[in-house]
Amino acid sequence: MRSSAKHDHNRGISGHVLTLHQRLYHALNLGSWERKEKWNCSDIEIQRQVLRSIDAFLECISSETLQYPLVKDSVVDIVRAIKSILEFKSQSILRLASTVTVKLVNFLPSSILHIHVLDLLYPLADLLSCQQWQVAMSCAASTNVILSKLSSRQEREAWHLLKEANAVSCIIQNIKQFYIEGKPIEYFQEMSFVLSKILWKCSSFRYSVWNDSEFLDILDAIIQSENSVIVAVLQLYSSLALCVNGAEKLLKKGEHFLEMVVRCMDSSNTDSVRTEAFKLARCLALSRRGSTKMLKICSESLVKAIISALKSRSSTAEKSAKTQSSFVEEACRLASITFWVGDHHMHFWEAGVDRVLLDLLLEDYPKVHKMQRESSLNDLIIVVQESHEANFLLSYRPYVWDILGGLAANCAGNINHKVQGNELQLNVLIICACLSFANSVRTLRQVSQYGLTYMSECESASRAVLMMVYSPCKYIASSARSILHEILKLDDKDYVEYLLNILNAGLTGSMFGLPGNLEIVVSLISLASYCSLPTYRERIIKFQGMKTVLAFTLWWLNNPVRVKRAALVSHLRDPFSERSCCVSGVEDWEGEDMLLLFSLWILAELLHHFTDIKVHPPDSQVDFSKAKLIQELEDVCRNHNAHGSRWYAAYVLSYFGLYGFPSILGKRIGKSLGVRDHSDRNLVLVNEESVHVHEVILTVRCPSLLPPGAAVPKEKPSNGGSIELDIERNITKAVHLSAHVDQQSLLKLLEYVYSGYLQAEEGLIRKLKVFSRHCKLEPLVQMLSKRNPKWGVPIPSFDLSPALRPGGQYLSDLIFEASSTIQLVNWKCNSCSSLVPHLHVHKVIVESSCDYLRALFQSGMKESHLQVVKVPGSWDSLNKLVSWFYSEHLPVPTFDCLWDSLDPEIKLGEVRTYIELCWLAEFWFIEDLNEECYKVVISCLDSSGYLSTKVIQTAANFSQWRLAQVAADHMAPSYHRLRNSGELDGLDSNLVEMVRAASVRLSQERDQSR
C-alpha cells in the first residue's frame, strides 16, 4: 500500500485536493502493488474507478499545487497505474484510459514527465494499432507529447521501444485506412503529427516511409484538403526530406510536386501553411544535387514566392505575430540558395530583391529614396547611417547580409546595375553592409560584451562585404570598394594591427572554440576585405601581415581546426535541419575549412599585389621553406578538402609558377607524355618538331588539339563471339599544328592536359594563356590570368572516365574480361557484338597505375601483344577496378539508409567484392588500391558488424589475413556468445583461434583500463 500521509510541508493544499487524493489512493489500494513498483488489477470496474479518480485529481491540481511533495509523489503511482491499465488492453475502458493519458502528459511539465516518458511510451505505441480509432488517436497525441519531452539520453531507448512496438508501420497503415474509410480529419492530423515527430527525431525510420510509394501517393491526394491537413502533410514531407535520399524520391515527382510546394508559399494561404512550405523547400535543397534539381524545375516561381514573403514582413511596420515571423524567417533561410551556383540569381534581381532587402534593413528608407542620384557619396552615407543605426528588424539582418553576399558572389560580370535602374538601391545596400562591417571590426574587442547573436550579424555583414568587393560583377566590386574606403576613412582608428594580433594569438591554440573561432573568422574575413583596398594592403604589409598570415596558414595545416559556419553563427543553427541524414561528400564550398580558406584568400591577394615581396619564414616555423609551402599547398589540392580551400591553394600556387590541380592520377598519366608506347598521334609543329601523344587522352582532356571529328566512334564488325580490335589503332597519325603554336607552349599545355598541373615561367604565360583559351581550357585560363576563384564553382576533376563511353571505346587497344562472370541479363556492348561481358580499355591509362600490367606489356613476350586480358575476379570487381584506373575514385557504398536497408546477403556480396579487389591489388602490385579497399571493408564492418562471421572466412579464402584480423577484432566482444550458439562451427580452426585470441586481448585491455 502506498502512503498518503500528510507532512508539514504539504500545508497549504486545499481540502478538496486532499479529498480527491484520498479517493485516488482508495481506488489504487483496491488493486495490488508488486514490489511497490507495479500496480496490478484485472478487475475492469476497479480499473475504471482508478481512471476516474485520476481524471478528477488532475482536474483539481495546478502547476502551483504540483510543487507539493504529496501531489508530486502521487504522479509516480498515477503513471504506474495508467501503464498497467493500458497494457491490460481491456477494450471497454481503453478509450477512457487513453483520454486520461492525454490529459496527464499535457498537464505534467517536462521536468516531471521526462522521468516517466519511457514507462508510458511502449504501451501507448503498442495501442496505435487499436481498432478503436478514438483510442489510437489519443495514443498518437500522447506519444507526440512524450517524444517532445524526451531528453537526448532517452532517445536511443525510445527508438528501440518504438521499433519493438512496430509503431511507424502502424501509423502508416492508419493513415492509409483514413484515406480509404474516411475517418475524421483530427485522426489524420494526430497520426501525421506523431509520425513527423518520429521521423524528425530518428533518422532510421525514414527509409521505410519514403520508400512506400503507395503511402506517398496517398499523401499527394490528401494534401488537396483543408489548411490543417495541408500543414500536416507538409510537415510529413519535410521530415522525409531530411533524408537526402528521401528528398530525391520526392523530387522525382517532378514539376507537379514542386508547383504544389510553391503554391503553398503564396500569400493566399495561412501563415502556418506558408511556414511549412518554405521549410519543405529548404529541406529539399539541403544537398547540392537536390537544390540543383529544384532550381532547374521551378527557380523563377520559387524566387517570386521568397520575395513575396519578404515583402509581407517589410510592408507593415513592426509586425510581431509569431506565425508571420516564422514564415518570413523560413523564407530568409531558403533565400540562402543565392550562394548556390545557377541561373536563379537573375530572377532575384528581376523581382526587385534590392528594394525588398532595403525595406528589411532601414526604418526610413523613403527618406533615403528621395535623395537624388546626383548626391555625393558622403551625403548618401550620412543619411543612410542615421537610418541604419535605428533598431529595426535586427533579427533579420544576418539573413539579409547572407542573401546579399550570395547575390554579389554569383552576379554575372556583364550586368550593369546603372543601366538596370537600381543603382541607388544597390549603393544603399552596400553602404549598409559596409557600415555593419566597420562596426564588426570595432566590436571584435568586446565579443563577450556584445554577445554571440550580435557577432553573428557581424560575421554575416563582413562576409557580404567580402563577396561584394571580390564580386565577378565589375560594377558591384568597384562600388563596394569605393564605399568601403570612404566609410573606413570616417573612423580615425586603424584596426589592421589588432586584426593581425588576433591571428597571432590564434597560433597558440588558446582562442579556438566559441567565441574564439568566431573572432578569428571575422578577423580573417575583415583582412581579406582590406586586401581589396590599396591603402590597407600596404598597412597589412607594414605590420608584417604576410608573415602572420603565412604562419597562421602553416599552423592550421599542421593543426587543422575544422569548424562549420553553422556552428559559429546563431542564425544558421536550426534544430530541424540539423537532424538531416545521408548527406554524402562535401556540400558547402567552404565546408569545415573556412579558417584555411580565408587565410589562403589573404595570402593570395597579398602575393597578387606585391609580386616582388618575399615569403619570409615565420618565426615559429624553423623548418619552413618555399618548397615546404608548395608541398603543403599541393597536398591541400589533392586531399578531400572543401572546394573553396582547394581553389585558393591552387590560386596561391600560381604565384610560384604552378598552375592547375595536382592529383595522384594526373601524376601517373603525366609520365606517358611524349612516350612512344601506345601513342597513336603525332603533333607536328611547323619546324617539323613533333610530340607523341595519345588520342584517348586528348579526346577526353583537350579535343581542340585534334582534327574535327577525329574521335567519332565507328561501327566495327565482329564475328559474333570473338572480339576484334581495329588494327588501324597501331598506326600513328600526324596532326599538323598552326604556325602560331610554338614548341614550348605546346609542351606546357600538354603537361596540363596529361597531368592537370604545369609549371611555367612568367615569360611564357601570355602565349600559354592565348593557346589555352583557343583550346577552351577555361580553368587553366583562369589560373594563368590569376583571377579570383568564383564562389561555389566546383574543382575541375582529373577524370578520364569519359574514355569508357562509346567515343573512347573506339580508341580502345585492350579488352578486359572477368575470369569468373555470372550470366548478365540484357548485357550488350555498344562497340562490338561479342556476347562475352567485357570492357574496352586503353593500355596507356591502365598501365600507368599498375606495375604488373606495365611489366606485362613491356616484356616483349607474346603476352605483351594480348588484345584480351582475363582479369582474375568477378564482373563487379572488374568494374570497380576500371573505375579506379580512370578516375582514381573507387566506387564505395554510401553508408546511409540505402545501405542499412539492404539484405545481409547483398551486403556480404558487396564486401566480398572489395576483399577480392584487395587480393587483386596485392597480386598486381597496386598499393593505393589495396589500401582503399582495406578501408572500405573496415567501414562496412563498422556499419554492419554482424557480417564479421562471414567476412573472416572470405578474407582467409583470399589470404587477406590483415582483413581477417579486423573481422576477428569485431567478433571479439561476442566471442563467448558466438561459440555457445555454434556460429563459429563453420569456421576453420585457425580462424576460431584468431577470434579467441582477440577476445582475450580485449579482456586484458578492459582490465588494464579499470
Coordinates of N, CA, C and O in Angstrom, one line a residue, residues 207 876 880 893 895 898-914 940 944 946-947 950-951:
Y207 N 13.6 5.7 -44.1 CA 13.6 4.9 -45.3 C 12.4 4.1 -45.5 O 11.8 4.2 -46.6
D876 N 31.8 -7.6 -61.0 CA 31.7 -6.4 -60.2 C 33.1 -5.8 -59.8 O 33.3 -4.6 -59.8
K880 N 34.7 -2.0 -60.8 CA 35.3 -1.1 -59.8 C 36.8 -0.9 -60.0 O 37.3 0.3 -59.8
P893 N 30.3 2.0 -51.1 CA 28.9 2.1 -50.6 C 28.7 3.4 -49.9 O 29.7 3.9 -49.2
F895 N 27.2 4.7 -46.8 CA 26.7 4.1 -45.6 C 25.6 4.9 -45.0 O 25.7 5.6 -44.0
L898 N 20.1 3.6 -47.5 CA 20.0 2.7 -48.6 C 20.9 1.5 -48.2 O 20.5 0.3 -48.5
W899 N 22.0 1.7 -47.7 CA 22.9 0.6 -47.3 C 22.3 -0.2 -46.1 O 22.2 -1.4 -46.1
D900 N 21.7 0.5 -45.1 CA 21.1 -0.1 -44.0 C 19.9 -1.0 -44.4 O 19.6 -2.0 -43.7
S901 N 19.2 -0.6 -45.5 CA 18.0 -1.4 -45.9 C 18.4 -2.6 -46.7 O 17.5 -3.4 -47.0
L902 N 19.6 -2.8 -47.1 CA 20.0 -3.9 -48.0 C 19.9 -5.2 -47.2 O 20.1 -5.3 -46.0
D903 N 19.6 -6.3 -48.0 CA 19.6 -7.6 -47.4 C 21.0 -8.0 -47.0 O 22.0 -7.7 -47.7
P904 N 21.2 -8.7 -45.9 CA 22.5 -9.0 -45.4 C 23.4 -9.8 -46.5 O 24.6 -9.6 -46.6
E905 N 22.7 -10.6 -47.3 CA 23.5 -11.3 -48.3 C 24.0 -10.4 -49.4 O 25.1 -10.6 -49.9
I906 N 23.2 -9.4 -49.7 CA 23.6 -8.4 -50.7 C 24.8 -7.6 -50.1 O 25.8 -7.3 -50.8
K907 N 24.7 -7.2 -48.8 CA 25.8 -6.5 -48.2 C 27.1 -7.4 -48.2 O 28.2 -6.9 -48.5
L908 N 26.9 -8.6 -47.9 CA 28.1 -9.6 -47.9 C 28.7 -9.7 -49.3 O 29.9 -9.7 -49.4
G909 N 27.8 -9.7 -50.3 CA 28.4 -9.7 -51.7 C 29.2 -8.5 -52.0 O 30.2 -8.5 -52.7
E910 N 28.7 -7.3 -51.5 CA 29.5 -6.1 -51.7 C 30.8 -6.1 -51.0 O 31.8 -5.8 -51.6
V911 N 30.8 -6.6 -49.8 CA 32.1 -6.7 -49.0 C 33.0 -7.7 -49.7 O 34.2 -7.4 -49.8
R912 N 32.5 -8.8 -50.2 CA 33.3 -9.8 -50.9 C 34.0 -9.2 -52.1 O 35.2 -9.5 -52.3
T913 N 33.3 -8.3 -52.8 CA 33.9 -7.6 -53.9 C 35.2 -6.8 -53.5 O 36.2 -6.9 -54.2
Y914 N 35.1 -6.1 -52.4 CA 36.3 -5.3 -52.0 C 37.4 -6.2 -51.5 O 38.6 -5.9 -51.6
C940 N 32.6 -1.1 -43.8 CA 31.4 -2.0 -43.9 C 31.2 -2.7 -42.6 O 30.1 -2.9 -42.2
S944 N 28.1 -2.6 -40.3 CA 27.3 -3.8 -40.2 C 28.2 -4.9 -39.6 O 28.6 -5.8 -40.3
Y946 N 27.6 -7.5 -37.8 CA 27.2 -8.9 -37.9 C 27.7 -9.6 -39.1 O 27.7 -10.9 -39.2
L947 N 28.3 -8.9 -40.1 CA 28.9 -9.5 -41.2 C 30.2 -10.2 -40.9 O 30.8 -11.0 -41.7
K950 N 31.0 -13.9 -41.5 CA 31.2 -14.4 -42.9 C 32.4 -13.8 -43.5 O 33.1 -14.4 -44.3
V951 N 32.7 -12.5 -43.2 CA 33.8 -11.8 -43.8 C 35.2 -12.5 -43.4 O 36.1 -12.6 -44.2

